[in-house]
Coordinates of C-alpha atoms in Angstrom, one line a residue:
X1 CA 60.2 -198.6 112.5
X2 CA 59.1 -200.6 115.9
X3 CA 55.0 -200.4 116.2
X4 CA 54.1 -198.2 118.9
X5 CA 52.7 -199.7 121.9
X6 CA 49.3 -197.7 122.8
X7 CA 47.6 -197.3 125.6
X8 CA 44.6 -195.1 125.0
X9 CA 42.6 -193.7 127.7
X10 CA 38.9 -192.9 127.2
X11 CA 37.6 -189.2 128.4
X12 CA 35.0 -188.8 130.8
X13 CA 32.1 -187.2 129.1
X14 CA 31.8 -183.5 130.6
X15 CA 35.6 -182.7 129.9
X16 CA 34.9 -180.0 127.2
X17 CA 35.9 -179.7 123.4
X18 CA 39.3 -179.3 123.8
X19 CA 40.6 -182.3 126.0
X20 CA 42.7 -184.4 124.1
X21 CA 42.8 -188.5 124.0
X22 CA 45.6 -189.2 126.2
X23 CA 47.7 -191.7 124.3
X24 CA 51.1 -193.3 125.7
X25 CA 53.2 -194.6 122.9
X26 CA 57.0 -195.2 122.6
X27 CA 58.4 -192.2 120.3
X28 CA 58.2 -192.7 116.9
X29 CA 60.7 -191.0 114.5
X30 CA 59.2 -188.8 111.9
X31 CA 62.7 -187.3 110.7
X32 CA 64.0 -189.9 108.8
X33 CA 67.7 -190.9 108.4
X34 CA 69.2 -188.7 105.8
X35 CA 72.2 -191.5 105.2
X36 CA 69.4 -194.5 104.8
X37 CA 67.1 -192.1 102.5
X38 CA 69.9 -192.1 100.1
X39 CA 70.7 -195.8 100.2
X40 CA 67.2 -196.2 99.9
X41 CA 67.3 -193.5 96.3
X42 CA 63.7 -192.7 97.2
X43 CA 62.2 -189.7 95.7
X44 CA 61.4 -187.3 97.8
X45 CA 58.4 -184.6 97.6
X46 CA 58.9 -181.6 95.1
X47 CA 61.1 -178.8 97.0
X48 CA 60.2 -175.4 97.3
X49 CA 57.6 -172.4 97.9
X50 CA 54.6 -173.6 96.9
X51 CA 53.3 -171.8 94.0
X52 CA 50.2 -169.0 94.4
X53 CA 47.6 -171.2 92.5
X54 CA 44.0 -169.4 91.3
X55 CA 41.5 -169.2 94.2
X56 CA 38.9 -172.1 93.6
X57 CA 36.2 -171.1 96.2
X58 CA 33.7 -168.5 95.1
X59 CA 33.2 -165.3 98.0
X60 CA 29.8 -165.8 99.6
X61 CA 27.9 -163.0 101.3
X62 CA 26.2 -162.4 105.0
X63 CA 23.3 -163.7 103.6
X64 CA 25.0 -167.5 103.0
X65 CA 23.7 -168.4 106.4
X66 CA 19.8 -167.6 107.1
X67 CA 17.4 -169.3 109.0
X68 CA 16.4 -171.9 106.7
X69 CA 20.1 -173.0 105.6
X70 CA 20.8 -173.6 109.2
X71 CA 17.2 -176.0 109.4
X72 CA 18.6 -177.8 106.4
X73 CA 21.8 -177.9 108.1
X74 CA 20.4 -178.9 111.3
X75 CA 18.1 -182.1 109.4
X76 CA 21.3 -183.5 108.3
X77 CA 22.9 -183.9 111.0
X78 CA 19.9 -185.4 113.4
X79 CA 20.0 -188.1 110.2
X80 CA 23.6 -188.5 110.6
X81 CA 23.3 -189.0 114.4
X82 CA 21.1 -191.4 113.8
X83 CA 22.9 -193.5 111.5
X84 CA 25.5 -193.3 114.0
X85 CA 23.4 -194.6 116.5
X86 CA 22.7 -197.0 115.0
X87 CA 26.1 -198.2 114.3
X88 CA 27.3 -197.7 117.8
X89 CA 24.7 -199.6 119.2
X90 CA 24.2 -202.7 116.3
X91 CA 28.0 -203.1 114.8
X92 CA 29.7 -200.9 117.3
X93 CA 34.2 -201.6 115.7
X94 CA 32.2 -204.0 112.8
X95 CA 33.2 -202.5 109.3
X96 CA 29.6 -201.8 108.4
X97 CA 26.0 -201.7 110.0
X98 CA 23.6 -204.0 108.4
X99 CA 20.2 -201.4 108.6
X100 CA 17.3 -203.9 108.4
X101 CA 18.2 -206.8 110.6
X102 CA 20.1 -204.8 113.4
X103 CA 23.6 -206.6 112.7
X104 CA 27.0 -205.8 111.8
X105 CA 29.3 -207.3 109.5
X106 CA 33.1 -206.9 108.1
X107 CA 33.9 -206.8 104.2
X108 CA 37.1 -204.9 105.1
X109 CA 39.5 -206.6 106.9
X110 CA 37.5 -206.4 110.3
X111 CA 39.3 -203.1 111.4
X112 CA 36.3 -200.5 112.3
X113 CA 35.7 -199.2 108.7
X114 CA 33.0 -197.5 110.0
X115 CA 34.2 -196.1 112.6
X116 CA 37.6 -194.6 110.8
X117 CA 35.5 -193.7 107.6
X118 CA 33.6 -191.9 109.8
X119 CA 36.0 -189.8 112.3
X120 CA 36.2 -186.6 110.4
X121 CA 32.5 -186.4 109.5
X122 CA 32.0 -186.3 113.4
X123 CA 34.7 -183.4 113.9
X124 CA 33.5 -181.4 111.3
X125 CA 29.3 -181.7 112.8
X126 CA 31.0 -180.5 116.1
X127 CA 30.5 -183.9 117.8
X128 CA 33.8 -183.7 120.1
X129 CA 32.7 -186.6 122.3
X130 CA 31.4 -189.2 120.0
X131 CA 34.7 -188.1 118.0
X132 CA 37.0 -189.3 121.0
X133 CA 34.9 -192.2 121.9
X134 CA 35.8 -193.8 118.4
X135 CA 39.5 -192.1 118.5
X136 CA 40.0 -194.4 121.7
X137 CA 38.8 -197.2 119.6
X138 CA 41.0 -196.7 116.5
X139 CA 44.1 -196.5 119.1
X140 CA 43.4 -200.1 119.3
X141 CA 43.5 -201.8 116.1
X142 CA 46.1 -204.4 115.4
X143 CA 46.6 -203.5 111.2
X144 CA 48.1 -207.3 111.4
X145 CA 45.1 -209.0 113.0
X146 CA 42.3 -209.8 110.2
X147 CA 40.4 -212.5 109.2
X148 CA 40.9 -212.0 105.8
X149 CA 43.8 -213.3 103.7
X150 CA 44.2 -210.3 101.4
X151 CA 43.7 -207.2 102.2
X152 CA 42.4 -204.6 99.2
X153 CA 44.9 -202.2 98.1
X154 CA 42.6 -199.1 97.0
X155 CA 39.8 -199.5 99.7
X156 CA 42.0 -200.1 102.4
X157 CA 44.0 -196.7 101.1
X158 CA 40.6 -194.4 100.4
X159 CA 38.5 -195.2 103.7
X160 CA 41.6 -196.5 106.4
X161 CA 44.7 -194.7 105.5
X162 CA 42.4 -191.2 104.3
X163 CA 40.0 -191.0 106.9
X164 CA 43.2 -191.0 109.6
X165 CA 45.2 -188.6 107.8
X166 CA 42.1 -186.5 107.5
X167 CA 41.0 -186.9 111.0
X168 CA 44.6 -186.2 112.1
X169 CA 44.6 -183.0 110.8
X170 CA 41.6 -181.9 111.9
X171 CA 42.3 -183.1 115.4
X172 CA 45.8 -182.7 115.7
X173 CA 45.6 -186.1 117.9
X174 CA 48.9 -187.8 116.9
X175 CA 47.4 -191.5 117.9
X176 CA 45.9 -191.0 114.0
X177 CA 49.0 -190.3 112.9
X178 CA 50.8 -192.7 114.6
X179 CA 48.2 -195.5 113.2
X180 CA 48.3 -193.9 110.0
X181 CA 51.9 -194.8 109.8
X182 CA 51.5 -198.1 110.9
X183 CA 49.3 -198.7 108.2
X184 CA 51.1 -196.9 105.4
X185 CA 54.0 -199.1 106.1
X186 CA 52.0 -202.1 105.8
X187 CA 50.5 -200.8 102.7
X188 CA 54.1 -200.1 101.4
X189 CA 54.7 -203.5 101.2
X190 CA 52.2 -204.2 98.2
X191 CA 55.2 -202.2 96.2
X192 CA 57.6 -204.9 97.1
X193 CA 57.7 -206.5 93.7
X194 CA 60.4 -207.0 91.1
X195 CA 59.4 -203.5 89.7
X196 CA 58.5 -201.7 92.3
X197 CA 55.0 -201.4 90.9
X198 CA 52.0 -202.3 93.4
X199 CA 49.8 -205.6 93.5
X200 CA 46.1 -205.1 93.9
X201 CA 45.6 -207.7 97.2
X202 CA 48.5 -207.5 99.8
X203 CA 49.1 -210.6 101.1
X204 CA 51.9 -209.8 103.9
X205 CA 52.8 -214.1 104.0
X206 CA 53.5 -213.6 99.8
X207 CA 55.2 -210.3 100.2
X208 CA 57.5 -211.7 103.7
X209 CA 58.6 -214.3 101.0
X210 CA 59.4 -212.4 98.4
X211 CA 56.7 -213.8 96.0
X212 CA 54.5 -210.5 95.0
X213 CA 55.1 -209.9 91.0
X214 CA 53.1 -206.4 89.8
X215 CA 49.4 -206.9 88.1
X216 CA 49.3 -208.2 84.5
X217 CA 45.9 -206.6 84.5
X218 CA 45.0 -204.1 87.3
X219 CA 42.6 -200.6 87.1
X220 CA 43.9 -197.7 86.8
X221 CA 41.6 -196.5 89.9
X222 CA 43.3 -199.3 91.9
X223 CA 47.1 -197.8 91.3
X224 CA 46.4 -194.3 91.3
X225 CA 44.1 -193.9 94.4
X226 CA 46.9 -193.7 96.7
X227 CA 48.6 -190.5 95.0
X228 CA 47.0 -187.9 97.5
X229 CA 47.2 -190.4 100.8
X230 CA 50.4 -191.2 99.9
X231 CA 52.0 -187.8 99.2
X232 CA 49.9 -186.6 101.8
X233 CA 51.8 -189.6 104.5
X234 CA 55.4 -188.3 103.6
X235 CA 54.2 -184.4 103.8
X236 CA 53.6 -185.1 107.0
X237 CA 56.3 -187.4 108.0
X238 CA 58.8 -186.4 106.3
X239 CA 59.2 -189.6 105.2
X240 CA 59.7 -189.8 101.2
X241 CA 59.0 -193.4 100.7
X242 CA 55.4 -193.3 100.7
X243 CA 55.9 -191.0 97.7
X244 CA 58.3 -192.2 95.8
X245 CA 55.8 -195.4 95.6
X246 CA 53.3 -193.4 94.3
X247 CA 55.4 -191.4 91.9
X248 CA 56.6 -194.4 90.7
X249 CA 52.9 -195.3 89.3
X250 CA 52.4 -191.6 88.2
X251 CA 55.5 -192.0 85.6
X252 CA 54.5 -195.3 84.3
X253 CA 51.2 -193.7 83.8
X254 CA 52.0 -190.8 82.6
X255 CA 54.8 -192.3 79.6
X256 CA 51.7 -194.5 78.9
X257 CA 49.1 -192.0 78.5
X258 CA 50.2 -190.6 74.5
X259 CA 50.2 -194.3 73.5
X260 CA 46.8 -195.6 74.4
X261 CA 44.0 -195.8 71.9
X262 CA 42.8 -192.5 72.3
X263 CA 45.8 -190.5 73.6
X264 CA 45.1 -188.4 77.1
X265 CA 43.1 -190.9 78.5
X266 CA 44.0 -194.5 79.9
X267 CA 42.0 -197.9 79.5
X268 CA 40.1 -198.7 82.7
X269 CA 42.9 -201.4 83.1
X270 CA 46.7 -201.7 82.3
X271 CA 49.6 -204.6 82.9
X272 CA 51.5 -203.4 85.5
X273 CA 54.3 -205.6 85.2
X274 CA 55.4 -205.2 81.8
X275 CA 53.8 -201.4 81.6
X276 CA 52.1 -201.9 78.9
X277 CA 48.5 -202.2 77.8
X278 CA 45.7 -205.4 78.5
X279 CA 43.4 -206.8 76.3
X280 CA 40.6 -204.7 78.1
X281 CA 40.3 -201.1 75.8
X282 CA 37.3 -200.0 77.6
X283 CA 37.6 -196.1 78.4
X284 CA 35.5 -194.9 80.7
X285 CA 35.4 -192.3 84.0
X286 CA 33.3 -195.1 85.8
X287 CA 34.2 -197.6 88.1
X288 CA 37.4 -199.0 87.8
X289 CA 38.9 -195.4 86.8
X290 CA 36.8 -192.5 88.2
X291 CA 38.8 -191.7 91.1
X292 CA 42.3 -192.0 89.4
X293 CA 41.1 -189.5 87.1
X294 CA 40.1 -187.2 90.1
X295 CA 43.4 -187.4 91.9
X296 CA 44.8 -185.3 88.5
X297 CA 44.3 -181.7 89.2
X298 CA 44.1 -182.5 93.2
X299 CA 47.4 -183.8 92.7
X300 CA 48.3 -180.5 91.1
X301 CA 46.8 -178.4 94.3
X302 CA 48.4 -181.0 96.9
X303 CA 51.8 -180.3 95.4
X304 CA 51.5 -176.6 95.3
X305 CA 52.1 -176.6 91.5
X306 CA 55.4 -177.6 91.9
X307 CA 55.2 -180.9 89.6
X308 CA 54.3 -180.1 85.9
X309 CA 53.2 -183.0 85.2
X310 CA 50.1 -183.5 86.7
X311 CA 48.8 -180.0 85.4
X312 CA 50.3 -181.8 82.0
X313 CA 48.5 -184.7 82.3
X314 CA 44.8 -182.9 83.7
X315 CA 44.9 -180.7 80.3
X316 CA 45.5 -183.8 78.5
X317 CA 42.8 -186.1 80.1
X318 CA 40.4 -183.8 80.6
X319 CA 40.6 -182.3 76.7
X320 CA 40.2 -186.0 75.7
X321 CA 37.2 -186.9 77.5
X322 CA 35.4 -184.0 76.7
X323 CA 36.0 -184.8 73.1
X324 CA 35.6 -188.8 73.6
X325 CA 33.1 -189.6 76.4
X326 CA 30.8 -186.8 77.1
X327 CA 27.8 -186.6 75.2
X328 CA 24.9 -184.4 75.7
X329 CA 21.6 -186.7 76.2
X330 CA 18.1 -186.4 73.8
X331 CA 15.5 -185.2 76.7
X332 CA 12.0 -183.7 76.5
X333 CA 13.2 -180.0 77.2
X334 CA 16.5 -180.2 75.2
X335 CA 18.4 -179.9 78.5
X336 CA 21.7 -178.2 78.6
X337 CA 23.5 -181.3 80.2
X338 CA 26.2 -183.4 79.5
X339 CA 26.6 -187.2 80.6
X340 CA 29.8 -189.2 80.3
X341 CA 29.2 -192.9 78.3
X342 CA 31.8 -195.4 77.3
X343 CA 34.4 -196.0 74.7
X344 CA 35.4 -199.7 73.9
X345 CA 37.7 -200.6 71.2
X346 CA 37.5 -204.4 70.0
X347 CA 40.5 -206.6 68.3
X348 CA 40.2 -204.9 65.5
X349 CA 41.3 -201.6 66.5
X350 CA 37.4 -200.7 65.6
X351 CA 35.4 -198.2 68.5
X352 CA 32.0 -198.6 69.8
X353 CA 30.6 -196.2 71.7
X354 CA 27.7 -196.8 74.9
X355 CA 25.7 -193.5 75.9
X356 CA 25.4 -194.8 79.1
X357 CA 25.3 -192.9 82.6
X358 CA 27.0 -194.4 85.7
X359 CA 26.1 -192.6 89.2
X360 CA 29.9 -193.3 89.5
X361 CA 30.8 -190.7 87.0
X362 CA 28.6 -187.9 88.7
X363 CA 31.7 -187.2 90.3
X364 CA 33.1 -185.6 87.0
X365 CA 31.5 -182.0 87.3
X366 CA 33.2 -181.5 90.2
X367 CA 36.6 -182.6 89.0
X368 CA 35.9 -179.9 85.8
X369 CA 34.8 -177.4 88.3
X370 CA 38.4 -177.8 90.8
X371 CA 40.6 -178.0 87.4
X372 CA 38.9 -174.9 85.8
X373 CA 39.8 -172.8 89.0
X374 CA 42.9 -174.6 89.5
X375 CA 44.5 -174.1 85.7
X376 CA 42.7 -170.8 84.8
X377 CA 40.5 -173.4 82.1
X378 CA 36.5 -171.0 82.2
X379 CA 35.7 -173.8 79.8
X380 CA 36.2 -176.4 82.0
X381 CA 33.9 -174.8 84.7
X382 CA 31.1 -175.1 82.0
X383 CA 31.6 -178.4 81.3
X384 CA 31.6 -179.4 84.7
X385 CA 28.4 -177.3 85.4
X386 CA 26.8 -179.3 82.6
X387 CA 27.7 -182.5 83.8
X388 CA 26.8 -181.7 87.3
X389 CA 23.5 -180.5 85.9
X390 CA 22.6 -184.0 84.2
X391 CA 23.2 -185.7 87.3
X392 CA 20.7 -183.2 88.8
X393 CA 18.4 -183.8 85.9
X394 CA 18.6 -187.6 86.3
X395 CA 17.8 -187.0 90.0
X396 CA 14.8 -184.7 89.0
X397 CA 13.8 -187.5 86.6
X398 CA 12.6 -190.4 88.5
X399 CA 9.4 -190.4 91.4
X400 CA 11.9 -190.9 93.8
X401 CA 14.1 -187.9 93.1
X402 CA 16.8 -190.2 92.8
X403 CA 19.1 -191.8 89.8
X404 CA 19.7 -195.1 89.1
X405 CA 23.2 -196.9 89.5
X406 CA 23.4 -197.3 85.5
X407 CA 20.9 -196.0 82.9
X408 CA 21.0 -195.2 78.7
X409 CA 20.3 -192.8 76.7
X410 CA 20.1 -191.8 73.2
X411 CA 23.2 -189.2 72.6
X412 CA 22.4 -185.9 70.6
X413 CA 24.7 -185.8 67.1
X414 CA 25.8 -182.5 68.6
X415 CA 26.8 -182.3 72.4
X416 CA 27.0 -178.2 72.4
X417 CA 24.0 -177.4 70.2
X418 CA 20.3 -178.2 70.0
X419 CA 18.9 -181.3 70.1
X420 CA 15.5 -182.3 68.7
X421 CA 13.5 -184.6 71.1
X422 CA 12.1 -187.8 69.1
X423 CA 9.6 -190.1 71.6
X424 CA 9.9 -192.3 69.1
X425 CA 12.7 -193.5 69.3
X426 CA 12.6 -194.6 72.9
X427 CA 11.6 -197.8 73.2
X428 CA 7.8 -198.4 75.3
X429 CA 7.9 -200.1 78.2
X430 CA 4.7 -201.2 80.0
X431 CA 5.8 -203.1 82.5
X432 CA 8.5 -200.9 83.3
X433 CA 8.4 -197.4 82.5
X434 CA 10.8 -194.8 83.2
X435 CA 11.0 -191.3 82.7
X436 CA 10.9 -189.8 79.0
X437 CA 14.7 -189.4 78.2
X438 CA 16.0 -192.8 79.3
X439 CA 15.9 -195.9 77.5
X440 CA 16.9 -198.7 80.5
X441 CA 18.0 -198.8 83.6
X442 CA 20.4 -201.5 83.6
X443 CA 21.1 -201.3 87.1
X444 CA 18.1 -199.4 88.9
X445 CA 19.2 -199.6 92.5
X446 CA 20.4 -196.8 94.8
X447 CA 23.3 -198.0 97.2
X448 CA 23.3 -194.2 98.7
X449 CA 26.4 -192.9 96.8
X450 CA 27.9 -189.6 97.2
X451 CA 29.4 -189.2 93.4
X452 CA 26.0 -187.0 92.4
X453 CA 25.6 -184.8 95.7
X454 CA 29.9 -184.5 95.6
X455 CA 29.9 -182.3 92.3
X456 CA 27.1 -180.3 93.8
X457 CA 29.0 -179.2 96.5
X458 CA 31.6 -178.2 94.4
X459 CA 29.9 -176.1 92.3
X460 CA 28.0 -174.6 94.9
X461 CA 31.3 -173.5 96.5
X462 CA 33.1 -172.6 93.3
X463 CA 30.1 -170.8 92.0
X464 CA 27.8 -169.6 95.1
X465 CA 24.6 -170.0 92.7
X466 CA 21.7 -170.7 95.0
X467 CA 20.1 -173.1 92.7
X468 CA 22.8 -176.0 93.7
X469 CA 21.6 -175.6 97.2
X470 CA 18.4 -175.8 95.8
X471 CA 19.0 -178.7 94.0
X472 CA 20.8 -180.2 97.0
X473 CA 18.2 -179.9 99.1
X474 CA 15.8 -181.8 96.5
X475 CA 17.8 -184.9 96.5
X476 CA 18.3 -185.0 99.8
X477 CA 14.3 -184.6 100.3
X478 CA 14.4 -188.1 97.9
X479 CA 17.3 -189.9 99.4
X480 CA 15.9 -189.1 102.9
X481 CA 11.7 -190.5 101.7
X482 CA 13.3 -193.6 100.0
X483 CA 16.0 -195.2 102.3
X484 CA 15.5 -194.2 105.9
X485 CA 14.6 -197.7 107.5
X486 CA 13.7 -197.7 111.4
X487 CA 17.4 -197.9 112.6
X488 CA 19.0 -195.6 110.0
X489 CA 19.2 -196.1 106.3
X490 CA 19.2 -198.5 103.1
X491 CA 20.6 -199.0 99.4
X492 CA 17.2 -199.8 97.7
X493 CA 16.6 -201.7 94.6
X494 CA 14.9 -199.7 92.4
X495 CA 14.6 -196.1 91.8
X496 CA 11.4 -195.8 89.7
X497 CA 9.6 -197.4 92.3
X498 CA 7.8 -195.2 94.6
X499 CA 8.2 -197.8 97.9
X500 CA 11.5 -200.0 96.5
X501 CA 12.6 -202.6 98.5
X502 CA 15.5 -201.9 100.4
X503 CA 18.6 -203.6 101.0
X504 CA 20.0 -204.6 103.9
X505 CA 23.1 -202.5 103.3
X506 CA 24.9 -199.3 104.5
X507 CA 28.2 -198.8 103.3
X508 CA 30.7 -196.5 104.9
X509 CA 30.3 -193.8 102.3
X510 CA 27.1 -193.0 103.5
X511 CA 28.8 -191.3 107.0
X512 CA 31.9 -190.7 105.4
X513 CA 31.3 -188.9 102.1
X514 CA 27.0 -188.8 101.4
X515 CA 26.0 -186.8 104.2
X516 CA 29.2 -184.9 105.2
X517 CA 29.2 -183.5 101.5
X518 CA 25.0 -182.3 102.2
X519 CA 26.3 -180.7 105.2
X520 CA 29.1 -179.1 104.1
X521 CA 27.0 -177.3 101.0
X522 CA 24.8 -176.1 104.0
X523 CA 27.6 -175.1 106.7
X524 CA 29.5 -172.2 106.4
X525 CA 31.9 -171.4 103.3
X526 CA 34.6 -170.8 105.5
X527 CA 34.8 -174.4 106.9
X528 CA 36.8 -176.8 104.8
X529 CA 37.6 -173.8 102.2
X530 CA 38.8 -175.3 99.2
X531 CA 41.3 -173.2 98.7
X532 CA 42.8 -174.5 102.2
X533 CA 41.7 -178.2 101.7
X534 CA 41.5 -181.3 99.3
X535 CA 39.5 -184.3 99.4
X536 CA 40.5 -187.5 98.7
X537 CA 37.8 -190.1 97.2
X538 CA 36.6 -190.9 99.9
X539 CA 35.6 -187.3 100.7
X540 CA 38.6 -187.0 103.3
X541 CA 40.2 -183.5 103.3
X542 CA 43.9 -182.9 103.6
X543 CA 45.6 -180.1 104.0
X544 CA 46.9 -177.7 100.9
X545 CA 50.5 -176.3 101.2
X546 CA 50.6 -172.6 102.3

């Protein structure tokens, strides 16, 4: 397909919410050539009528929306606006704003991360202009110009290729889509191996030449973070290779998952080339296979119902984490909470199992929450509300309202019944302390993440109970007193420090996903129902089949 040649024209301010960016571009073809799809033997989406899957949104009364939600609402998105200030005037088309020293930097290919990560946050919070401003902007980014030599499979999917999709349909400006295609073939090129199974760094010189050969060892989270963008890409072109790439990962995953150590879940890593395990039996819903795991039952909502498997595979995952990685934490009020640690297995075939908490995983309460609604599971929707509820607790926990990157604890012998608190066995700490109930923070640093605030908002949408909102509002009390810096915000270093250095970092998660999911738990239900929309990881919503 030729690139289109794009010549946007920036609105004058004044011109009302409706105007659209005027874009020139030669006509691209969405309806692909029937004779070259089968030449091609790509899969194409799962045919149909959608099935009528259980409603996942709660029904919230007149009383949702009072005086002091729309305050609340109102706070969030002067801080937004001022992070976005910032940006535009500091790193204005840099990847990231640098919040301490006024600068901007790229870590991501030098194509506006910001400023794409960032597009549907500024539709949804109404701001039309400032959403145009960067539109005209995005119209103009050459996906082969970077200064980098590789260019990262999963991030370049989550933030680039999800925040235009999600923008697009928001919008309905086709310059997103048109870019979004652009990139989606260039990112179809990291499948152009002898397998047909993806490499983790594109490097379009290796792949021109025929050179690319799958992962030996490669995250799960790497391979399966493109399910929803990609499915999402041929939904909307009508263009089936973009899924049949990503299918093609699902059924390698999903003839692997009864085989691995503990069957329903997948090591953090797999070899890719010769589909088989690695070396590396570390299980885990942290980094490195978090979001893979979330795509499962959104996958399931995405496609309407109308592939088994990933309701097959949810159960099966799900079931085995609950039983393998969730434990329920010894704390000084015998908290009803879960936490998720880590399983390794060693050479031996031997387990060892870490009770450790990773903000990463907070974003499993709300992947219980969506499945329980989703498959009809109520015990799902209680584990999730535990789960959420330790993040919450870990929040409450420290001076700063806010949980570390990556503490331990000691686990309870029984996750679902009482649990006798023992201060004893927590080692002392002078020098150090943290609150009773944790034993280290190994990493104590806050790089304002959404994972905690994300299941939050889904339980306060699946279940309308006022104390998430509640709870919301506390941490974003915290987040706001500990990282706003003159020009916007900060990662700090540590979270059991009152006044913690900060860091001179802002990644794009903080517009894109942090403060869009505050908002949303303080907007109205009716905007970005979940029965209507799905998010990708990078808080990106697409649209569910009707």
């Amino acid at each position: 397909m030729a690139e289109p040649r794009l010549h946007p024209v920036v609105p004058r301010p004044g011109h009302g919410d409706d105007q659209r960016l005027q874009v020139r571009a030669q006509p691209v073809r969405l309806e692909p050539d029937q004779a070259a799809l089968r030449r091609r033997r790509h899969q194409v989406t799962p045919s149909g009528r959608p099935k009528r899957l259980p409603k996942v949104q709660a029904k919230f009364g007149s009383d949702a929306q009072n005086e002091k939600t729309l305050a609340r609402k109102t706070a969030i998105k002067n801080k937004f606006l001022k992070s976005w200030e910032a940006y535009k005037t500091y790193a204005w088309t840099k990847d990231e704003l640098m919040p301490l020293s006024g600068r901007g930097k790229n870590t991501f290919c030098g194509w506006s991360a910001q400023l794409v990560d960032a597009l549907d946050t500024l539709w949804i919070m109404g701001l039309k202009d400032e959403f145009r401003l960067a539109v005209a902007e995005v119209a103009l980014i050459d996906w082969q110009s970077t200064s980098q030599r590789k260019i990262n499979l999963f991030e370049t999917t989550i933030r680039y290729l999800g925040g235009l999709l999600s923008a697009y349909e928001l919008s309905e400006e086709r310059v997103l889509l048109l870019k979004a295609i652009e990139l989606g073939d260039a990112l179809f090129a990291a499948f152009d191996t002898p397998n047909r199974l993806p490499v983790k760094w594109l490097e379009f010189e290796r792949a021109k030449n025929g050179r690319q050969e799958a992962e030996t060892s490669m995250s799960i989270a790497v391979g399966g973070t493109l399910f929803l963008e990609f499915t999402r890409l041929s939904q909307l072109t009508k263009d089936p290779k973009y899924y049949d790439a990503a299918e093609r990962v699902k059924k390698f995953f999903n003839e692997y998952q009864p085989k691995s150590h503990i069957p329903g879940l997948w090591p953090r890593d797999l070899n890719y080339r010769e589909k088989t395990g690695t070396e590396n039996h570390r299980y885990t819903m942290g980094a490195g296979a978090d979001s893979f795991y979330e795509y499962l039952p959104k996958m399931h909502a995405l496609l309407g119902g109308l592939d088994p498997e990933y309701e097959k595979m949810t159960v099966a995952a799900l079931d085995a984490t609950r039983d393998n990685l969730l434990y329920r934490p010894m704390t000084p009020k015998d908290e009803n909470i879960l936490l998720s640690g880590v399983v390794i297995f060693n050479d031996d075939g031997n387990a060892r199992y870490y009770a450790e908490m990773h903000h990463l995983t907070c974003f499993a309460g709300g992947m219980y929450a969506l499945a329980a609604k989703l498959l009809k599971r109520d015990d799902y929707l209680d584990i999730g509300s535990r789960l959420t509820g330790g993040c919450v607790w870990a929040y409450d926990s420290f001076p700063t309202n806010i949980m570390p990157e990556i503490s331990e604890h000691i686990p309870c012998k029984d996750k679902n019944g009482p649990c006798e608190y023992k201060p004893e066995s927590f080692p002392s700490n002078s020098e150090s302390p943290l609150p009773d109930g944790f034993v280290r923070a190994r990493e104590p640093g806050y790089k304002l993440r959404p994972e905690a605030i994300e299941s939050v908002f889904y339980m306060w949408r699946i279940t309308g109970d006022q104390k998430w909102r509640d709870a919301a509002w506390r941490m974003w009390e915290g987040i706001v007193k500990a990282t706003e810096t003159q020009l916007a915000f900060a990662s700090i270093e540590n979270v059991a420090e009152q006044k913690s250095e900060k860091v001179d970092s802002m990644e794009t998660f903080w517009l894109a996903e942090t403060l869009k999911y505050f908002y949303l738990i303080f907007e109205d239900d009716h905007v970005l129902n979940l029965d209507e929309w799905v998010f990708n990881s990078e808080a990106h919503p697409f649209k569910r089949p009707v």
